[in-house]
Short mmCIF file of C-alpha atoms in Angstrom, two decimals:
data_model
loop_
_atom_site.label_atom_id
_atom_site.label_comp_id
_atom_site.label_asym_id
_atom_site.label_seq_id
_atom_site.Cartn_x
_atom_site.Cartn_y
_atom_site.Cartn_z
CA UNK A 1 8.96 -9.19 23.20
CA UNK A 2 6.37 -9.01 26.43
CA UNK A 3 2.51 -8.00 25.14
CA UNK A 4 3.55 -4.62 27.81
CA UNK A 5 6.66 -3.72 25.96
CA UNK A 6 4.45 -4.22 22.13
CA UNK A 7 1.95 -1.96 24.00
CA UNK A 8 3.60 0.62 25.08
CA UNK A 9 5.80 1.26 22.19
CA UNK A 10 1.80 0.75 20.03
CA UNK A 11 1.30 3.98 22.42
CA UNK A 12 4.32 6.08 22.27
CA UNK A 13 6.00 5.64 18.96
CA UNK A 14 2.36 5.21 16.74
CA UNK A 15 0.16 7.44 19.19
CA UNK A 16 -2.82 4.72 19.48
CA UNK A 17 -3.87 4.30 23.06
CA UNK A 18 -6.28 1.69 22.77
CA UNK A 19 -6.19 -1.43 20.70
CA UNK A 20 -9.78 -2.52 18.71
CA UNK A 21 -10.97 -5.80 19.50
CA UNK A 22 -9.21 -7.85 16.20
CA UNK A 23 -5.98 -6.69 17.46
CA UNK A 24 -6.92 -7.57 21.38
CA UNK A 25 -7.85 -10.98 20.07
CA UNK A 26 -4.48 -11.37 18.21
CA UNK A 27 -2.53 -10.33 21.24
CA UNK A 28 -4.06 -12.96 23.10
CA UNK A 29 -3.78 -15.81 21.11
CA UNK A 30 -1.33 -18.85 21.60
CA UNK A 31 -2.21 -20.68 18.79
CA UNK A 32 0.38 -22.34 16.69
CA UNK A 33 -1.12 -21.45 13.66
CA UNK A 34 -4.22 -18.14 12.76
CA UNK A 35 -5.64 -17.36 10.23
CA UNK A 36 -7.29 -13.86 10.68
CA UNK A 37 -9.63 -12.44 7.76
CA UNK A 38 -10.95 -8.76 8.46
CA UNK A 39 -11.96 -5.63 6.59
CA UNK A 40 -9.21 -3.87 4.80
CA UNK A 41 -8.59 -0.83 6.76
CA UNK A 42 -9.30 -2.09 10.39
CA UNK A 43 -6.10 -2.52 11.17
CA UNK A 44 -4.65 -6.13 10.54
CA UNK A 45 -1.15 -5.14 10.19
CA UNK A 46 -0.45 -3.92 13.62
CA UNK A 47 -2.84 -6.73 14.79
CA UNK A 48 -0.77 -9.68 13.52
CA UNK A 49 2.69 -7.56 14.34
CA UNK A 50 1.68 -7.67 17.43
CA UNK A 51 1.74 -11.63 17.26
CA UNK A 52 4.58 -11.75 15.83
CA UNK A 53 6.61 -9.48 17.78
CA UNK A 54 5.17 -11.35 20.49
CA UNK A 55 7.19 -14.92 19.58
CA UNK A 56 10.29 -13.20 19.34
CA UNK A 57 13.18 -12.85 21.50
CA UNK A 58 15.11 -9.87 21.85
CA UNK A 59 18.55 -11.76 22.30
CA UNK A 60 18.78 -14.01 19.49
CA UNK A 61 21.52 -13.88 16.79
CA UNK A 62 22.92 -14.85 13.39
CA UNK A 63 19.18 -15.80 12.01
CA UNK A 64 15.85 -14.56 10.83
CA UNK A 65 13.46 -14.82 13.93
CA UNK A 66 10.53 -13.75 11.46
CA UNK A 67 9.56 -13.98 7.63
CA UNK A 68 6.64 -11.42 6.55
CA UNK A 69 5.79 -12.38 2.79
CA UNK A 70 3.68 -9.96 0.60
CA UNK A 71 2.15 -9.94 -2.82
CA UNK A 72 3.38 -6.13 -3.51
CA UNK A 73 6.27 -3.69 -3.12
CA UNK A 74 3.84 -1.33 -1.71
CA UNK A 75 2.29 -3.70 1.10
CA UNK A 76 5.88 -4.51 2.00
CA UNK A 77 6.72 -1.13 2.88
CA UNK A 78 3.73 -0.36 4.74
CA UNK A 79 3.91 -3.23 6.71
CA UNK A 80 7.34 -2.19 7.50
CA UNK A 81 6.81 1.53 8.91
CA UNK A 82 4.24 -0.34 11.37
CA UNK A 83 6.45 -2.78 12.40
CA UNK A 84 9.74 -1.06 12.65
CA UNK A 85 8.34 1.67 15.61
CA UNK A 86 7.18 -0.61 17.30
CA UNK A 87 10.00 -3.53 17.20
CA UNK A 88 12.63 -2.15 19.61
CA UNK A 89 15.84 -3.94 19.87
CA UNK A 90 14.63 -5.83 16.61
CA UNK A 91 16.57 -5.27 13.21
CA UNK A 92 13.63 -5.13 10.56
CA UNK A 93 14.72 -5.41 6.59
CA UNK A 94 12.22 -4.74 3.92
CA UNK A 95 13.15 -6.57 0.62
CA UNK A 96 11.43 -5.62 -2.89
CA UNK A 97 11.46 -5.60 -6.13
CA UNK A 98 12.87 -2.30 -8.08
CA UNK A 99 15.34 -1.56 -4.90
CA UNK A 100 18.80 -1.87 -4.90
CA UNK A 101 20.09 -5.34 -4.34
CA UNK A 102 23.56 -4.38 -3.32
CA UNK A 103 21.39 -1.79 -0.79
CA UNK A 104 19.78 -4.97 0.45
CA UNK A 105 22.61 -7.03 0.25
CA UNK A 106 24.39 -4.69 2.57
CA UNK A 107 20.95 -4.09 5.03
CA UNK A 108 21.47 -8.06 5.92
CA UNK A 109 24.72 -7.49 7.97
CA UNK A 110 24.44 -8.18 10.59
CA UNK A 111 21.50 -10.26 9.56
CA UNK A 112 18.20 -8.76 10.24
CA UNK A 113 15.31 -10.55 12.75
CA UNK A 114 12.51 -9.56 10.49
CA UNK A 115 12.16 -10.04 6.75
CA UNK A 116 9.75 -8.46 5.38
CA UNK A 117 9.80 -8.95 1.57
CA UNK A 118 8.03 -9.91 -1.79
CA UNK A 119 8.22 -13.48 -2.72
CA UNK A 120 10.00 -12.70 -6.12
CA UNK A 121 12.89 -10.35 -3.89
CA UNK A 122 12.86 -13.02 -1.64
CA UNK A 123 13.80 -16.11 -3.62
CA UNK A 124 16.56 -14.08 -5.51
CA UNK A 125 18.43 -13.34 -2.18
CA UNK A 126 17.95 -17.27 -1.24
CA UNK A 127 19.48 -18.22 -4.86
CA UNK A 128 22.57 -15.86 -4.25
CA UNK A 129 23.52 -16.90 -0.86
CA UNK A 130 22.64 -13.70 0.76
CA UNK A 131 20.09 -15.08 2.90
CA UNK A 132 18.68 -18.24 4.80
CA UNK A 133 15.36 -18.54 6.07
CA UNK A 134 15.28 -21.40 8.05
CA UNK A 135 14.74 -21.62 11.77
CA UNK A 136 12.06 -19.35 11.70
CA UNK A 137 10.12 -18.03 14.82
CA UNK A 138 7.43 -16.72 13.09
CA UNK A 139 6.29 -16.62 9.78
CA UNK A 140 3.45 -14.10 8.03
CA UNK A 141 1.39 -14.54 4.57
CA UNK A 142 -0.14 -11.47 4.59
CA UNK A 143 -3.37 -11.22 1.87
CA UNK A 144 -2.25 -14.94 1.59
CA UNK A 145 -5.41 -15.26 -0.77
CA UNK A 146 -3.44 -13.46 -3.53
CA UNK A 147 -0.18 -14.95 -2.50
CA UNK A 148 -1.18 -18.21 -2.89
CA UNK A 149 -2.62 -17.89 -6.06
CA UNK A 150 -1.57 -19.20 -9.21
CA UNK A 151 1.21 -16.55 -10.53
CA UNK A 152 2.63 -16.52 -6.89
CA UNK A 153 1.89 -20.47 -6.19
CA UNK A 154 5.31 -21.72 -7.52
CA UNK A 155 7.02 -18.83 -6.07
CA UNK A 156 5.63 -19.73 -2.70
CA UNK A 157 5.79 -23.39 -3.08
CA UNK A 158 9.87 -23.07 -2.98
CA UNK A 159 10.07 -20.71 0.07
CA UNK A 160 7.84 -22.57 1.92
CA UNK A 161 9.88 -25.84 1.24
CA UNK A 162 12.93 -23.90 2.63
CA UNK A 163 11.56 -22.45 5.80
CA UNK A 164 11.22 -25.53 7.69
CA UNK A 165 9.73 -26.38 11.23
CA UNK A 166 7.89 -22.48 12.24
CA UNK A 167 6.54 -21.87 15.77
CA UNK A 168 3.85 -19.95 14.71
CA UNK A 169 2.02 -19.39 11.35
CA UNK A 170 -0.08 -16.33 10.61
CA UNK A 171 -2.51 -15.88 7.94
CA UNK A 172 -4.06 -12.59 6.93
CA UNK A 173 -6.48 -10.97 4.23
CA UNK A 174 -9.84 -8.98 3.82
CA UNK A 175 -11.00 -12.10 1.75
CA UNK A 176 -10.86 -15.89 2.35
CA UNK A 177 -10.05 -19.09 0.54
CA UNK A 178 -11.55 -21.74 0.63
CA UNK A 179 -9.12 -24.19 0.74
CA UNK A 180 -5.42 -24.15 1.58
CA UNK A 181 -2.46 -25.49 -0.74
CA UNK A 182 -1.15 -28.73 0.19
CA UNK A 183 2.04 -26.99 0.32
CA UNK A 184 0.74 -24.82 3.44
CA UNK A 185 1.53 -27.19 5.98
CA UNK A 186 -0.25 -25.78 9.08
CA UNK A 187 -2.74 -28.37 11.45
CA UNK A 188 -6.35 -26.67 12.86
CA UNK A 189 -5.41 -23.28 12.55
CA UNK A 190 -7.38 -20.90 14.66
CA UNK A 191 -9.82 -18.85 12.79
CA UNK A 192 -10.48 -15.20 13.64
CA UNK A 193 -13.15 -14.05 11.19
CA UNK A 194 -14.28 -10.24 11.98
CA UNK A 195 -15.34 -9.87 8.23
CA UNK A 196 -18.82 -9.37 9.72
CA UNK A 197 -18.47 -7.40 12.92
CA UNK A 198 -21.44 -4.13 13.01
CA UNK A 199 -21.09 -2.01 10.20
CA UNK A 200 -18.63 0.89 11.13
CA UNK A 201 -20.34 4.49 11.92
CA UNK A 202 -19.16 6.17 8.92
CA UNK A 203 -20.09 2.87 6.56
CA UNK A 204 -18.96 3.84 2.68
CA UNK A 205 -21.66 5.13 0.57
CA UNK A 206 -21.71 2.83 -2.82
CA UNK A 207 -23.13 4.83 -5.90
CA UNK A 208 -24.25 3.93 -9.07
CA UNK A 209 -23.29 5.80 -11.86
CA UNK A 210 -25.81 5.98 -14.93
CA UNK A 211 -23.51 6.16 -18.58
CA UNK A 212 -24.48 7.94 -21.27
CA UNK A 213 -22.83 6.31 -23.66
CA UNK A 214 -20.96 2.59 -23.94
CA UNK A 215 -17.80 4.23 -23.80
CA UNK A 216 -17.12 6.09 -20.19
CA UNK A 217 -15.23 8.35 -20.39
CA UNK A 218 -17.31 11.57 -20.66
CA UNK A 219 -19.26 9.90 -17.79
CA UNK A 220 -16.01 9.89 -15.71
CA UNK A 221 -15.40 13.10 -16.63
CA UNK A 222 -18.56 14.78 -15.82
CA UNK A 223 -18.68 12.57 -12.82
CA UNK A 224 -15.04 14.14 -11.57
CA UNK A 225 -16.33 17.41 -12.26
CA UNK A 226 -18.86 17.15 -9.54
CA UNK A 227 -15.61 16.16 -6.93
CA UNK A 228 -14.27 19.29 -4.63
CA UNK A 229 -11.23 20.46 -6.15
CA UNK A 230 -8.11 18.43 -4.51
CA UNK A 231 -10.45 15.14 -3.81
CA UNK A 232 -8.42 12.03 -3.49
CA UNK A 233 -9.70 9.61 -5.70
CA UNK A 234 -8.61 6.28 -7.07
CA UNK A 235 -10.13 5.36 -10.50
CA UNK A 236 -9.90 1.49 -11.02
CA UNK A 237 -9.93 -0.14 -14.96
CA UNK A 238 -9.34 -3.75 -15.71
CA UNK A 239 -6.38 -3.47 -18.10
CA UNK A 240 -3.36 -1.76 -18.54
CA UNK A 241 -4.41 -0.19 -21.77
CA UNK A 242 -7.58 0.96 -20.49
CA UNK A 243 -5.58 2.57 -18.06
CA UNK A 244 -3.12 4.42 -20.24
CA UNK A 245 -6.44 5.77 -22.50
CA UNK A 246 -8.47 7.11 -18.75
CA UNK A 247 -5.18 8.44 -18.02
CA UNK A 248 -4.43 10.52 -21.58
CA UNK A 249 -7.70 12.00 -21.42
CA UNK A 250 -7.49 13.03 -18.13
CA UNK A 251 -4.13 14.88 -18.83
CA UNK A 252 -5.39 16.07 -22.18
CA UNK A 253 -9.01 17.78 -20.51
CA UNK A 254 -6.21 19.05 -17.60
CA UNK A 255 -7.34 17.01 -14.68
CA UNK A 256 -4.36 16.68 -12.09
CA UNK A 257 -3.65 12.52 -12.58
CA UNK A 258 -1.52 9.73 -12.27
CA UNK A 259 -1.13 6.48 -13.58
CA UNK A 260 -0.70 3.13 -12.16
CA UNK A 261 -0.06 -0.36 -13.55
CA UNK A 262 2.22 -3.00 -12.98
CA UNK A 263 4.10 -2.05 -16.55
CA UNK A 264 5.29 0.68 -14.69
CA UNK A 265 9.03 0.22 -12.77
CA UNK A 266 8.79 0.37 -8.84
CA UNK A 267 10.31 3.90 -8.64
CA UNK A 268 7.34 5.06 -11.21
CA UNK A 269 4.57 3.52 -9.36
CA UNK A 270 6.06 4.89 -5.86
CA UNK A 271 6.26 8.20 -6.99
CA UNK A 272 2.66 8.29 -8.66
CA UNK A 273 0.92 7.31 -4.67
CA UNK A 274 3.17 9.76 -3.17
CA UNK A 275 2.21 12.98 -5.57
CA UNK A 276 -1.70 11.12 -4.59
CA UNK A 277 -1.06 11.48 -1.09
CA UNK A 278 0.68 14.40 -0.84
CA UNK A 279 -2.29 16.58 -3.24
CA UNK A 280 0.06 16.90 -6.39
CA UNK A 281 -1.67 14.22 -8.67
CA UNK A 282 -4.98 13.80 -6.56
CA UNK A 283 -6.53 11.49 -8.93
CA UNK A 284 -4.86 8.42 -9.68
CA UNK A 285 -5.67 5.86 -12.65
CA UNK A 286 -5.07 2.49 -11.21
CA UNK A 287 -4.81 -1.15 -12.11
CA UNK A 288 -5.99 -3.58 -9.34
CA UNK A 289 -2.53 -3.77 -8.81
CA UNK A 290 -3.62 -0.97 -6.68
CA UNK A 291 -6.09 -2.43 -4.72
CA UNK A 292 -4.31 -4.03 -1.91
CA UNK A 293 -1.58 -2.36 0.41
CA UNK A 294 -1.89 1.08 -0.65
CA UNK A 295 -3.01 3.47 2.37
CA UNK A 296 -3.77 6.76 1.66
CA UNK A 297 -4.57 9.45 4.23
CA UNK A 298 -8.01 11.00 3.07
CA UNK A 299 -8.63 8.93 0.21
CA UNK A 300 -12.08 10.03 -0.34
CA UNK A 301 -13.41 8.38 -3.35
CA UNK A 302 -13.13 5.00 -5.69
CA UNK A 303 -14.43 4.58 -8.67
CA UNK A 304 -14.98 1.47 -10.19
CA UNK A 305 -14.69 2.63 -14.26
CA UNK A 306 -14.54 -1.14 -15.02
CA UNK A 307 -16.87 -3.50 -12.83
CA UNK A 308 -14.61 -5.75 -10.87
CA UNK A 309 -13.71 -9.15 -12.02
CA UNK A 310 -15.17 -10.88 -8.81
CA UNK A 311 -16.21 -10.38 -5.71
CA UNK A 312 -12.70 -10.37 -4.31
CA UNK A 313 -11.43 -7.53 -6.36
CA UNK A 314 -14.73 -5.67 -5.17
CA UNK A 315 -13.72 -5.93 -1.49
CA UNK A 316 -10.25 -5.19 -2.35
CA UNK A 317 -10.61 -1.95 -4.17
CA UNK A 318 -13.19 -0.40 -1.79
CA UNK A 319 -10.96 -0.98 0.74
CA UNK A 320 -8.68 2.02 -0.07
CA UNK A 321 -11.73 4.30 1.23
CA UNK A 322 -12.87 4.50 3.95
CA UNK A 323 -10.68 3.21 6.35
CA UNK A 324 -10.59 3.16 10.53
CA UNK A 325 -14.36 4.26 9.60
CA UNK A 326 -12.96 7.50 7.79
CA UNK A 327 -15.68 8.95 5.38
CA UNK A 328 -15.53 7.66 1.74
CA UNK A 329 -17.85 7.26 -1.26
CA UNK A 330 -17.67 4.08 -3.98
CA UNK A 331 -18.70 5.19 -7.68
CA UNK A 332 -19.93 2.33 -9.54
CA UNK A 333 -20.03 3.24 -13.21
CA UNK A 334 -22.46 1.01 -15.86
CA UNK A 335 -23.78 1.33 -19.03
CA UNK A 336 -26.34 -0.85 -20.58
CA UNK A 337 -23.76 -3.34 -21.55
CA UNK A 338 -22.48 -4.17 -18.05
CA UNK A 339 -24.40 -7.35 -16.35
CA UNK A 340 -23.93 -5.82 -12.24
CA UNK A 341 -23.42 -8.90 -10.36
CA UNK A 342 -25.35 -9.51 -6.92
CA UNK A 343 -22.27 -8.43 -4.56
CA UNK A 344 -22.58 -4.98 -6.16
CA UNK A 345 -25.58 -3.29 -4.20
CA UNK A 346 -25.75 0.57 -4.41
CA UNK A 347 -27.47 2.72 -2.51
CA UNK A 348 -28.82 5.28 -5.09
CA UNK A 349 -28.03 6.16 -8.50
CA UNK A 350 -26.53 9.61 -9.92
CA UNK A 351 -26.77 11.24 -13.11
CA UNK A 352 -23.55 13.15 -13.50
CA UNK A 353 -23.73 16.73 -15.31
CA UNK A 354 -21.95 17.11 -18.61
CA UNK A 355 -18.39 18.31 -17.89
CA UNK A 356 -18.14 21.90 -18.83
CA UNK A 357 -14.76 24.09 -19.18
CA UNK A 358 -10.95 22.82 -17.65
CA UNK A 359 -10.74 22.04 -14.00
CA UNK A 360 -9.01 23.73 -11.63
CA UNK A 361 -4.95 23.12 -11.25
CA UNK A 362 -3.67 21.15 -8.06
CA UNK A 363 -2.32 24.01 -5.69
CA UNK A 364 0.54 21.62 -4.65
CA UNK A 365 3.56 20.86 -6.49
CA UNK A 366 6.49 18.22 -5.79
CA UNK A 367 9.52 18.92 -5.61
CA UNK A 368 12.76 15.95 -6.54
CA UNK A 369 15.69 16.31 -4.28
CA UNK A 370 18.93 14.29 -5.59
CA UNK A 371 19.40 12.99 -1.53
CA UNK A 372 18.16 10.27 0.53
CA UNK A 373 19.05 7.68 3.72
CA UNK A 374 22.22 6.56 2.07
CA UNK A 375 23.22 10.38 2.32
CA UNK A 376 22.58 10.26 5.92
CA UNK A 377 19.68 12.63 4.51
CA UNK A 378 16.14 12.53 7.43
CA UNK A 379 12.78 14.30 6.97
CA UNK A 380 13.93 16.42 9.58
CA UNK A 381 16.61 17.66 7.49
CA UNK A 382 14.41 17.74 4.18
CA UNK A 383 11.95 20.05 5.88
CA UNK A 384 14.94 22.50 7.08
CA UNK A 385 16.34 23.05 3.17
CA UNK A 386 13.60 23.48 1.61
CA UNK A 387 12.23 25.96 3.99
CA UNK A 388 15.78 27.78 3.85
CA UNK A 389 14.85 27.85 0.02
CA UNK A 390 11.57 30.08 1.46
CA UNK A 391 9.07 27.88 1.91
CA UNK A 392 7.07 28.46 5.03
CA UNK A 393 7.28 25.75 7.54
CA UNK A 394 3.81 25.59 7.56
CA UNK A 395 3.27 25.00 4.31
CA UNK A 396 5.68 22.09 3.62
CA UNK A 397 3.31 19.04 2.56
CA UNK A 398 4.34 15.00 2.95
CA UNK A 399 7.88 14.29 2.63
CA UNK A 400 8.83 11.19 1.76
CA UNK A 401 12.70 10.14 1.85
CA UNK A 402 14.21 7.20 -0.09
CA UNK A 403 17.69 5.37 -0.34
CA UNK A 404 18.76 7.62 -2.99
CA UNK A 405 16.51 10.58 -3.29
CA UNK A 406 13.58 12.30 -1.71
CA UNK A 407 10.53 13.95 -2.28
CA UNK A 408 8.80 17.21 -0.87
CA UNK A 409 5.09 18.51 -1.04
CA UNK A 410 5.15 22.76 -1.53
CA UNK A 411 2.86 25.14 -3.00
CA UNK A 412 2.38 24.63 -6.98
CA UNK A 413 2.60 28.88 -7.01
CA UNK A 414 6.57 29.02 -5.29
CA UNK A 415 7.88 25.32 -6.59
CA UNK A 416 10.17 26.77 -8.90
CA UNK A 417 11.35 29.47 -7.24
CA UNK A 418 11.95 26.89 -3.96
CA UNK A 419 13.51 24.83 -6.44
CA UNK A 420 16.13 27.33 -7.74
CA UNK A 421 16.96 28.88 -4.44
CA UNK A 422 17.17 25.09 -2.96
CA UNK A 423 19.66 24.04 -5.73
CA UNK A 424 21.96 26.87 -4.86
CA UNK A 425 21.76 26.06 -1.35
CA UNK A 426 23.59 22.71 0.81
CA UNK A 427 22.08 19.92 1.55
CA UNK A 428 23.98 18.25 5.06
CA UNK A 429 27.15 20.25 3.22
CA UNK A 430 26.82 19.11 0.09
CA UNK A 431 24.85 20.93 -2.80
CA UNK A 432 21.73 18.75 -4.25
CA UNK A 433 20.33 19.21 -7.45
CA UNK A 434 16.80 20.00 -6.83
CA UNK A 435 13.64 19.97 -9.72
CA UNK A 436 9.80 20.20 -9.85
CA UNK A 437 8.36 17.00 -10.77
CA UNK A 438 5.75 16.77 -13.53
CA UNK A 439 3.41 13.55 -14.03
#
């Protein structure tokens, strides 16, 4: 694709009329080989699509032109609604855990020009014959740090064995390594570093949090209660456990919360960032598997109930706030056992209150809705049942439609009764059962 035909559909399909200087910088390049490291949130998806998109042609058959490879079901599919506006004439196929492989199976015929999958996903299509990856135009690690790391490093050392001779070689993340596997066979890559370009104009606040007590949690809580009612906030713990405990208390006390780890199946975890994003569950207790790929509109806070394990997980986890220079606020919460390393600097300390009474109930509600693509089912069409059910236009939240079913943001006070008039109703002529989901 011509750098004018990636532009203009940058313009008319995502609405962004001017490209920041990272993504300028990748549109220019020629070199065989980049490795790009920038904040999380500036924008480094569209930046390397467009490089990408730019070493494709629009007439080639049979193959993969391009291989995007990351570390998480959820970075796959955000990757993939930037780079399917914008690839015209280009089939692009998102592979991932937790899907259907016979779904997938069927998405690769005719065979797709961009992969964009998890290395896992991958490497079970390659076993089974369903897919071939050499020949490659392009090929993408994106947060290659965490790719290439030691529970992916095996993984990765087979596809990269299989791809073969690649034009062009991109490397992306918020956070460097210092040295390269000798299985990532690139020469002099170029290095595009804007890690430390001027601090945005809305720069993230980072907080201290005083505890009262060892144990956190009635610091969390009081700490919440000081939040505006409907805040989006992720609330990061180093374990699994600790996260199930945050979470129970949470629920217990009535705060509106999800969970988030990676024991969790792929339909769980997709459903607990939707009811985040769409107000239902605007708290979410997360894992660091949460800390890369997930972008959520108006994520306002993170709080860091666990220090970070290193500096990397810092970066990582801060960057769900905050992003494109949107206003957000890190809460950093120690107690006298915590040693702060040097990469954590606040800029003041608070003293939450002692939490006092139940908070208030999230005034949105989700509703389940037995449909999806595979029924020929759009947003478009979403939006038109459940506001024949009687929900105001206006008032419809996200929607978010899947292979098999979808999901609709209403008002907490009418889900039911939206949900019993919608299940009496057709959905594209066929009735749909229709429920209110509950975390």
């Amino acid at each position: 694709m011509t750098t004018d035909d990636i532009t203009r559909n940058i313009n008319s399909r995502l609405g962004i009329s001017t490209l920041n200087d990272m993504q300028q910088a990748m549109a220019r390049t020629t070199a065989k080989a980049v490795i790009l490291t920038a904040p999380t949130g500036s924008g480094k998806t569209l930046a390397f699509a467009i490089a990408m998109l730019r070493a494709l042609r629009s007439d080639a058959k049979a193959k993969p032109q391009a291989l995007v490879l990351a570390p998480s079901r959820e970075l796959v599919l955000q990757i993939a609604e930037v780079v399917r506006p914008i690839a015209t004439d280009l089939k692009t196929v998102a592979l991932y855990g937790g899907h259907s492989f016979l779904d997938e199976t069927r998405s690769l015929s005719p065979m797709p020009d961009i992969i964009i999958a998890t290395p896992g996903r991958l490497l079970d299509h390659m076993q089974r014959g369903t897919l071939t990856i050499d020949g490659l135009r392009c090929l993408v690690l994106d947060e290659y740090d965490k790719s290439l790391e030691l529970g992916f490093e095996s993984e990765m050392r087979r596809i990269l064995r299989r791809t073969g001779r690649v034009d062009k070689v991109i490397l992306t993340s918020a956070t460097r390594m210092a040295t390269l596997p000798d299985f990532v066979n690139i020469d002099t890559p170029e290095l595009l570093d804007f890690t430390s370009d001027e601090a945005p104009e809305n720069p993230v606040d980072i907080i201290e949090v005083k505890s009262y007590t060892p144990d956190k949690l009635d610091t969390l809580t009081g700490l919440l209660s000081t939040f505006p009612t409907g805040d989006r906030t992720i609330i990061f713990v180093n374990h699994r456990e600790s996260a199930e405990r945050v979470y129970r208390h949470l629920r217990k006390l009535g705060y509106p919360a999800g969970l988030y780890h990676g024991a969790l199946d792929q339909q769980q975890r997709a459903t607990a960032v939707d009811m985040l994003a769409n107000g239902t569950t605007p708290i979410l207790v997360a894992t660091d598997l949460a800390a890369r790929g997930l972008d959520i509109s108006k994520l306002r806070n993170v709080v860091h109930y666990h220090l970070p394990v290193d500096d990397k997980a810092w970066t990582h986890r801060n960057g769900r706030t905050g992003r494109q220079n949107a206003d957000g606020t890190v809460w950093v919460i120690t107690s006298d056992s915590d040693n702060r390393p040097e990469y954590i600097a606040p800029t003041r300390s608070f003293v939450p209150p002692i939490a006092t009474g139940r908070p208030e109930p999230s005034a949105t509600a989700t509703l389940y809705i037995q449909a999806g693509k595979k029924d020929k089912i759009s947003k478009g069409d979403v939006a038109g049942f459940i506001a024949a059910a009687g929900a105001a236009r206006s008032d419809i939240g996200l929607i978010n439609v899947y292979d098999h079913h979808s999901l609709a943001a209403v008002p907490a006070s009418e889900a039911e009764a939206i949900a019993a008039t919608a299940s009496s109703l057709k959905l594209k002529g066929k009735k749909t059962r229709v429920s209110v989901m509950h975390p």
